[in-house]
mmCIF file with all atom_site columns, C-alpha atoms in Angstrom:
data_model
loop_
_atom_site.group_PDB
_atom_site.id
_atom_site.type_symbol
_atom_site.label_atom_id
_atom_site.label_alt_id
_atom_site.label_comp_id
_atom_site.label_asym_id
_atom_site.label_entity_id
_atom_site.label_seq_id
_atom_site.pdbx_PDB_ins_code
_atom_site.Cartn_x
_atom_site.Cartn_y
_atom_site.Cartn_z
_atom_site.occupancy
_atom_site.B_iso_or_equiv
_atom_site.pdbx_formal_charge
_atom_site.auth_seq_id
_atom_site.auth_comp_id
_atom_site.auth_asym_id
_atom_site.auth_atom_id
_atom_site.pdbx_PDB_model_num
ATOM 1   C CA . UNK Z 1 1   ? 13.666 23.934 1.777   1.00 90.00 ? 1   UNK Z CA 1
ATOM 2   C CA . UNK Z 1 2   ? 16.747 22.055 2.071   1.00 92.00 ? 2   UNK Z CA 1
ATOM 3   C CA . UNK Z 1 3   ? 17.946 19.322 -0.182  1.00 93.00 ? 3   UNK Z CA 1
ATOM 4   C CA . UNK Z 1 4   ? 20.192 16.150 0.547   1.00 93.00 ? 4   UNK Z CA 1
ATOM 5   C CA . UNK Z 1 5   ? 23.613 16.690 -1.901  1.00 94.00 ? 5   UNK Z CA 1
ATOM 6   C CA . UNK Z 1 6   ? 23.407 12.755 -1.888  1.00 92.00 ? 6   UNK Z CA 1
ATOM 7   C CA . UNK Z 1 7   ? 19.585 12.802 -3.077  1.00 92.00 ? 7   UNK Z CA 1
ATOM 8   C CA . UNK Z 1 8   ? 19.882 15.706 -5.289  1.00 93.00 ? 8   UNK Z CA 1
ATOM 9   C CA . UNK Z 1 9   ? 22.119 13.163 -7.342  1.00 93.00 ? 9   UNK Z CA 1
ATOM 10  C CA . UNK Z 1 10  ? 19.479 11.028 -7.935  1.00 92.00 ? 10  UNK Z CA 1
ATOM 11  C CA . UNK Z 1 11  ? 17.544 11.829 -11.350 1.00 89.00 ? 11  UNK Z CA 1
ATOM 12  C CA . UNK Z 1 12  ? 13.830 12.500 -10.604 1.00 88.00 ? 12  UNK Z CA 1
ATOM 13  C CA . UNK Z 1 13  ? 13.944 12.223 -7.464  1.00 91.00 ? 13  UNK Z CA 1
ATOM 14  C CA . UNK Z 1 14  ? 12.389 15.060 -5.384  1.00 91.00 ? 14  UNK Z CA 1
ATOM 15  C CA . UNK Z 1 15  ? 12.680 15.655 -1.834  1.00 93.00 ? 15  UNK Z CA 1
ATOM 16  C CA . UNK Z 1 16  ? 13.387 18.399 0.571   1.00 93.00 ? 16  UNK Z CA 1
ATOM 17  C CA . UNK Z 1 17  ? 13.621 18.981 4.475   1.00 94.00 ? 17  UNK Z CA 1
ATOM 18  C CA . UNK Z 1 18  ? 11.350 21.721 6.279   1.00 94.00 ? 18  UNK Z CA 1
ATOM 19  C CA . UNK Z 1 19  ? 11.905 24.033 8.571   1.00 91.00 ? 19  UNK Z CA 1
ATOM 20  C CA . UNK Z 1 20  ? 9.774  25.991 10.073  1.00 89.00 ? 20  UNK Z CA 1
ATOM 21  C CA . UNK Z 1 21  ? 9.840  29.016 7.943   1.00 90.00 ? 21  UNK Z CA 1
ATOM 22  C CA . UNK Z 1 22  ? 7.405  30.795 5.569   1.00 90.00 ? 22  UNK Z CA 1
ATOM 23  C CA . UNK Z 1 23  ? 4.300  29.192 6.957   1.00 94.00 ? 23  UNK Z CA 1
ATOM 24  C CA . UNK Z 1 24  ? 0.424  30.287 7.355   1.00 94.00 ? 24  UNK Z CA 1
ATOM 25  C CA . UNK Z 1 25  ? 0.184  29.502 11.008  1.00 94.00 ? 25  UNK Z CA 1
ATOM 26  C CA . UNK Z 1 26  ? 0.396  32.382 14.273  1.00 94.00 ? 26  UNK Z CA 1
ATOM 27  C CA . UNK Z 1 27  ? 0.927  32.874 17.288  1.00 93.00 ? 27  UNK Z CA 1
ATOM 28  C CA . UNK Z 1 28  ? 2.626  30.537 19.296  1.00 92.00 ? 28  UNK Z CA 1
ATOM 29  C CA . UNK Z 1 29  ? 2.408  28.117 15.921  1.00 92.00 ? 29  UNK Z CA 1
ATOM 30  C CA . UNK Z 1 30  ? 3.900  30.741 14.037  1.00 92.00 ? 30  UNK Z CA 1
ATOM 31  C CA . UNK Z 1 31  ? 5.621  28.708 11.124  1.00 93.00 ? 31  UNK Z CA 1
ATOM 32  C CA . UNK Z 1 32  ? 4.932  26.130 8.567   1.00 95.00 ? 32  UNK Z CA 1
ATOM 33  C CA . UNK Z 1 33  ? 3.036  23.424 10.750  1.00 94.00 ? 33  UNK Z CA 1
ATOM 34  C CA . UNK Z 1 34  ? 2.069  20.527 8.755   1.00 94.00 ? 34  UNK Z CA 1
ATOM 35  C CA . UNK Z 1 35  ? 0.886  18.666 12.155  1.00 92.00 ? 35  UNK Z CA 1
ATOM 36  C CA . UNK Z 1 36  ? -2.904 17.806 11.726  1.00 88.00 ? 36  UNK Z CA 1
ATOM 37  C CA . UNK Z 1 37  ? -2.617 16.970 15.190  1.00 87.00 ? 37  UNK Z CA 1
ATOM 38  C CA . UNK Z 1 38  ? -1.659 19.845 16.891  1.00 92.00 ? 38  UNK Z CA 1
ATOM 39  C CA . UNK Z 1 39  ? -4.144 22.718 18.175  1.00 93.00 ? 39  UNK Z CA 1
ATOM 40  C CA . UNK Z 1 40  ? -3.131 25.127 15.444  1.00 95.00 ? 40  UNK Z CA 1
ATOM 41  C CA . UNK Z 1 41  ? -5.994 26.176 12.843  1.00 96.00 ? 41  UNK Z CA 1
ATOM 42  C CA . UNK Z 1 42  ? -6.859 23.718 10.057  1.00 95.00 ? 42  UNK Z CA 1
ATOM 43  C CA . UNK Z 1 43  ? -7.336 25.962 7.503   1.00 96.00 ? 43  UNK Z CA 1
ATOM 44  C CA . UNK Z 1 44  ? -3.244 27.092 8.371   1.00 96.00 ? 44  UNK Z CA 1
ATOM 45  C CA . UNK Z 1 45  ? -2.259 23.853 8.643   1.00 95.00 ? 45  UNK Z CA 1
ATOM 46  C CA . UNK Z 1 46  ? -3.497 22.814 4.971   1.00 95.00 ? 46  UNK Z CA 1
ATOM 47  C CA . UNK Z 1 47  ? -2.045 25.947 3.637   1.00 96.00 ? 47  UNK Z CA 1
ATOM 48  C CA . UNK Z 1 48  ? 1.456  24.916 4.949   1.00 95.00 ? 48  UNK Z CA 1
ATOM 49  C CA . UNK Z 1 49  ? 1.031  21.668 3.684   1.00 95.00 ? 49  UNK Z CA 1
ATOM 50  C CA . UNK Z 1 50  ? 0.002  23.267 0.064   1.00 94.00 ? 50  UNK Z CA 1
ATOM 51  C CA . UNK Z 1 51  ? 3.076  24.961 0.626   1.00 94.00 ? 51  UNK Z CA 1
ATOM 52  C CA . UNK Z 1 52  ? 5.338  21.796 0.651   1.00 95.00 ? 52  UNK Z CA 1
ATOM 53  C CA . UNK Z 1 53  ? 3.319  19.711 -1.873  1.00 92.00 ? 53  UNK Z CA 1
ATOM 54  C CA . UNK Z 1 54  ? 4.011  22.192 -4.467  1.00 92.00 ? 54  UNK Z CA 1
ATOM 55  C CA . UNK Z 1 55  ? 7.702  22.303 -3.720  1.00 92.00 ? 55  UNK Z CA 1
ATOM 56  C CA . UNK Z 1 56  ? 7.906  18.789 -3.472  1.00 91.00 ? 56  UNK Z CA 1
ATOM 57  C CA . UNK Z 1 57  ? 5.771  18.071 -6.904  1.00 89.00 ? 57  UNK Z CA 1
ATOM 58  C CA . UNK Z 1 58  ? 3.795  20.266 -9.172  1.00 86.00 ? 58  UNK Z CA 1
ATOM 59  C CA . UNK Z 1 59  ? 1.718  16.971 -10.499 1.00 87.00 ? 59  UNK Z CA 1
ATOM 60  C CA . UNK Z 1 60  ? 0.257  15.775 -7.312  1.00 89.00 ? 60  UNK Z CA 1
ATOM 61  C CA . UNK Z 1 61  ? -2.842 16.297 -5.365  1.00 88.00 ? 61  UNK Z CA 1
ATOM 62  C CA . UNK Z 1 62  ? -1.930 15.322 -1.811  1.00 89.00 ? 62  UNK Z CA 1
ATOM 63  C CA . UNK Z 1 63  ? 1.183  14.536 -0.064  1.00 92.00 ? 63  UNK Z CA 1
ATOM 64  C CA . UNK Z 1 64  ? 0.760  11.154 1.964   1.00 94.00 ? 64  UNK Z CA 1
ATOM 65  C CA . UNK Z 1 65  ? 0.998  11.625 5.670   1.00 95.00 ? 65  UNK Z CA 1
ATOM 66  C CA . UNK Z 1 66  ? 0.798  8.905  8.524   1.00 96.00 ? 66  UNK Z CA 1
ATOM 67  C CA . UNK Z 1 67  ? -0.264 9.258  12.008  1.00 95.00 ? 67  UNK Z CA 1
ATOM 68  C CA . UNK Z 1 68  ? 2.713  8.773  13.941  1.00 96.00 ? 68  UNK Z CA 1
ATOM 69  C CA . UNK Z 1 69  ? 3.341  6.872  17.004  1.00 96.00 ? 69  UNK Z CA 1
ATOM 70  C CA . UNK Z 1 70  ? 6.881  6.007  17.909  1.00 96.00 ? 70  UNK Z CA 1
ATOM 71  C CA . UNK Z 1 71  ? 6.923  2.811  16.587  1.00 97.00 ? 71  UNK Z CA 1
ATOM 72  C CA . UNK Z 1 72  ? 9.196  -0.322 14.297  1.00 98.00 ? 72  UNK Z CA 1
ATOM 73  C CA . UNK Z 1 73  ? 5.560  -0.344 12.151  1.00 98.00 ? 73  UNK Z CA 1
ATOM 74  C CA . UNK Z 1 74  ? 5.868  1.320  8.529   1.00 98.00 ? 74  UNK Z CA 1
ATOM 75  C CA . UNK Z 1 75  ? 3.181  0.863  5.435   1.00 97.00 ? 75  UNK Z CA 1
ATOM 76  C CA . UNK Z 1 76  ? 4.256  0.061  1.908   1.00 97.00 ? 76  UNK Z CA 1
ATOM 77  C CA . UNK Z 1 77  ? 1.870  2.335  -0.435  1.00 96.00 ? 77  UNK Z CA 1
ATOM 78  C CA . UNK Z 1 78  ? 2.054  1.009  -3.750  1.00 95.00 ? 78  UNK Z CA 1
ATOM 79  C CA . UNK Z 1 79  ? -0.803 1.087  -6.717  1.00 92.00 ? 79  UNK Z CA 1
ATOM 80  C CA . UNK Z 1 80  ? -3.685 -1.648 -4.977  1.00 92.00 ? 80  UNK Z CA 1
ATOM 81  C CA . UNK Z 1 81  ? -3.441 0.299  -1.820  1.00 92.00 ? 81  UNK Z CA 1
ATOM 82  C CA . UNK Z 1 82  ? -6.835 2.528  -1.251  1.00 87.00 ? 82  UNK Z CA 1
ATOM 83  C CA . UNK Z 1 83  ? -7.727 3.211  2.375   1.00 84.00 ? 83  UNK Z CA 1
ATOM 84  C CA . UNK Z 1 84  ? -8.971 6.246  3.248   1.00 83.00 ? 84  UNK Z CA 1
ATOM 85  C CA . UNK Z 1 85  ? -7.957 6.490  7.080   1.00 85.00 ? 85  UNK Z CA 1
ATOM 86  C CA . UNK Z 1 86  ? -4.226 7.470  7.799   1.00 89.00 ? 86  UNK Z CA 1
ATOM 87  C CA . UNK Z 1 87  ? -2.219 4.433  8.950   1.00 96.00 ? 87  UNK Z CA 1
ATOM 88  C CA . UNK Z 1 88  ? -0.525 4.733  12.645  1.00 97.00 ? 88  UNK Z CA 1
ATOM 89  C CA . UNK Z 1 89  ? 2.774  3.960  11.596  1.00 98.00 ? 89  UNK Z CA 1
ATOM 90  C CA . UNK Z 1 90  ? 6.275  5.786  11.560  1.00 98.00 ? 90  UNK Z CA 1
ATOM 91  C CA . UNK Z 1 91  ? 7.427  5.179  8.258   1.00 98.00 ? 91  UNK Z CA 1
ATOM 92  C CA . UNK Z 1 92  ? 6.537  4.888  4.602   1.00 98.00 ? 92  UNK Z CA 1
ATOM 93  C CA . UNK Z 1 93  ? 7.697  3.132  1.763   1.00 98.00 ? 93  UNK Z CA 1
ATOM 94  C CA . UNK Z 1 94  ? 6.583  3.331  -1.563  1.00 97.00 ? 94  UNK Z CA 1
ATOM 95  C CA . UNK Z 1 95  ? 7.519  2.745  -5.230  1.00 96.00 ? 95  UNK Z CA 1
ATOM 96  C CA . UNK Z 1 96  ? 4.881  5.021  -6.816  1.00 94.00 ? 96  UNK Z CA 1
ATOM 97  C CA . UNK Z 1 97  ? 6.059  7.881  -8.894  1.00 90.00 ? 97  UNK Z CA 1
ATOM 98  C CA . UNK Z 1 98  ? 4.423  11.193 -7.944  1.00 89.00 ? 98  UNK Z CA 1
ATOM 99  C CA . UNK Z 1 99  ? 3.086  10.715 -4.596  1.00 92.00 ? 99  UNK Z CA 1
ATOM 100 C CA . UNK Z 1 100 ? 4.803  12.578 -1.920  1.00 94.00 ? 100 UNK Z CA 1
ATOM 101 C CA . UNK Z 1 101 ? 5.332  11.307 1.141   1.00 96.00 ? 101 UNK Z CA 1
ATOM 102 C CA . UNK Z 1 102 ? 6.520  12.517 4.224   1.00 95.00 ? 102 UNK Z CA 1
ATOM 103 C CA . UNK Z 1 103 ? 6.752  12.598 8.306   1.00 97.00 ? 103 UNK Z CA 1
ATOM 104 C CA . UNK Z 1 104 ? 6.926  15.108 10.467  1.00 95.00 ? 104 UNK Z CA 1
ATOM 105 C CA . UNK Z 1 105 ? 9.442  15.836 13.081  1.00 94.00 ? 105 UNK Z CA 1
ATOM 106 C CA . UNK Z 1 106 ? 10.231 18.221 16.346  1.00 88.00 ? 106 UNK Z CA 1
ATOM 107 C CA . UNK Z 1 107 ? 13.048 16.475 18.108  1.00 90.00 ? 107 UNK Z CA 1
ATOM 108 C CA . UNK Z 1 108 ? 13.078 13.550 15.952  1.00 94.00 ? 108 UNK Z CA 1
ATOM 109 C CA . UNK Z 1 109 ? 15.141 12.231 12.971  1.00 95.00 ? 109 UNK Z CA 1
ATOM 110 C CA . UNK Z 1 110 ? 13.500 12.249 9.431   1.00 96.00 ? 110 UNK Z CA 1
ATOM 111 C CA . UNK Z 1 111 ? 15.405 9.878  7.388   1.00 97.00 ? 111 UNK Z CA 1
ATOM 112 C CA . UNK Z 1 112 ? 14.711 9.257  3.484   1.00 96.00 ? 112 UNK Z CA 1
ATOM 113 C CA . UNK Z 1 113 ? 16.064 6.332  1.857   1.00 95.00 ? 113 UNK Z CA 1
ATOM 114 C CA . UNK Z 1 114 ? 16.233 5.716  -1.836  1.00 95.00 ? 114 UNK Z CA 1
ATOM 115 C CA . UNK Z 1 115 ? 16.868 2.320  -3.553  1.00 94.00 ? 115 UNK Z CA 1
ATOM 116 C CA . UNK Z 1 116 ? 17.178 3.697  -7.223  1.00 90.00 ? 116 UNK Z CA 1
ATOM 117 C CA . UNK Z 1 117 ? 17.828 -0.212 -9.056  1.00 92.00 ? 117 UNK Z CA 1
ATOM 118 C CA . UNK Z 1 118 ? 14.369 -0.607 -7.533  1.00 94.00 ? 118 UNK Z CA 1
ATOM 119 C CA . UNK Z 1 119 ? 12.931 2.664  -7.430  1.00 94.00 ? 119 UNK Z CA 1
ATOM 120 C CA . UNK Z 1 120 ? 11.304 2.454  -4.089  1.00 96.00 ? 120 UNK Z CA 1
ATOM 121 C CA . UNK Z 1 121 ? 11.669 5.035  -1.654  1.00 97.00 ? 121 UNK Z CA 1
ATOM 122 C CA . UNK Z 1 122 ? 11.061 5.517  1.935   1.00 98.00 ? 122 UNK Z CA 1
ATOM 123 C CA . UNK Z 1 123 ? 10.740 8.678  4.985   1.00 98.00 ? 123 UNK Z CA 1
ATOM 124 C CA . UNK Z 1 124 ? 11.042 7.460  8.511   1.00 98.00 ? 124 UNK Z CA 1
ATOM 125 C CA . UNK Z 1 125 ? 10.249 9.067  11.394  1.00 98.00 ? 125 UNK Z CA 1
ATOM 126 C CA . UNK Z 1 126 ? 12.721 8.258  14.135  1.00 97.00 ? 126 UNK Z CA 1
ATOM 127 C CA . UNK Z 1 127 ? 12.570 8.739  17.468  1.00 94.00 ? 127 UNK Z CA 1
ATOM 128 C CA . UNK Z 1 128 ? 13.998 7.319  19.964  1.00 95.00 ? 128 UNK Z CA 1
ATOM 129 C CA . UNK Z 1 129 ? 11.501 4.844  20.609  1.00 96.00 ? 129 UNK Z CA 1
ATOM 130 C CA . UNK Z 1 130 ? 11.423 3.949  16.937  1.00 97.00 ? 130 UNK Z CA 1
ATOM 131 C CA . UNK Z 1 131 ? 14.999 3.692  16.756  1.00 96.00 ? 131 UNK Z CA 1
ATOM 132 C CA . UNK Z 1 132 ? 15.366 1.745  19.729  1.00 97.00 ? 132 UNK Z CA 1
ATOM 133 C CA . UNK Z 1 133 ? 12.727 -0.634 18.551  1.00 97.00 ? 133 UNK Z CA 1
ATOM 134 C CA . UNK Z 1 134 ? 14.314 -1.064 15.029  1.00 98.00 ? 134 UNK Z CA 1
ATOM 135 C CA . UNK Z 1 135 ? 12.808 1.208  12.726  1.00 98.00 ? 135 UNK Z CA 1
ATOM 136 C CA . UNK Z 1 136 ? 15.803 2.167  10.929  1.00 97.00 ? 136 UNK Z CA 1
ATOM 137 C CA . UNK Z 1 137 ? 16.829 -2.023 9.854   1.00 97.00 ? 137 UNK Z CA 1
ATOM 138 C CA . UNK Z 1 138 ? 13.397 -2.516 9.791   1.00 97.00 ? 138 UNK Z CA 1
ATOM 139 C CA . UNK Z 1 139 ? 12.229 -0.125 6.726   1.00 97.00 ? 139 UNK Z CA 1
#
């Protein structure tokens, strides 16, 4: 895992950046593959993904994953929100304490933003057909 020096600053604030090592998956997914999406077995893919959650926080269940699509379009999860599909969005924003979120990235930027007066928080996914669109100024 690697950690921001900025963000490690930041009292209880957890966050880290992936790579692909010490994963479940094999063969020609051979790392830690979080992507629900991809053709790799579930069963790997939600042991990678136990992997990160319990890095990222001890306390909770799930780490809070969108489906993304190379978009400006981002969600803000705070405590009324309660669907049960993922949203098809490239960023999240959030000002509840111990849910993890996250996006994942191949040849795209993850960016995490922290507004600590206001203790909100936010991981974008940008490519660059998010960035081009706005994403970035938008979140």
């Amino acid at each position: 895992m690697i950690k921001s020096t900025k963000l490690t600053k930041i009292k209880n604030l957890r966050h880290g950046f992936f790579n692909s090592n010490g994963g479940n998956s094999k063969n020609i997914y051979e790392s830690l593959n979080c992507g629900l999406g991809s053709k790799d077995k579930t069963s790997n893919i939600k042991k990678n993904l136990e992997i990160v959650r319990k890095k990222i926080s001890k306390k909770a269940k799930n780490i809070f994953l969108v489906n993304q699509i190379h978009s400006n379009k981002f969600i803000y999860i705070d405590k009324k929100y309660n669907k049960k599909t993922k949203p098809r969005v490239d960023a999240i924003i959030t000002n509840q304490k111990h849910l993890p979120i996250g996006v994942l990235t191949a040849d795209c930027a993850p960016i995490l933003i922290c507004d600590n007066k206001k203790k909100i928080i936010a991981a974008i996914h940008a490519g660059w057909r998010g960035a081009y669109k706005g994403i970035i100024d938008k979140v």
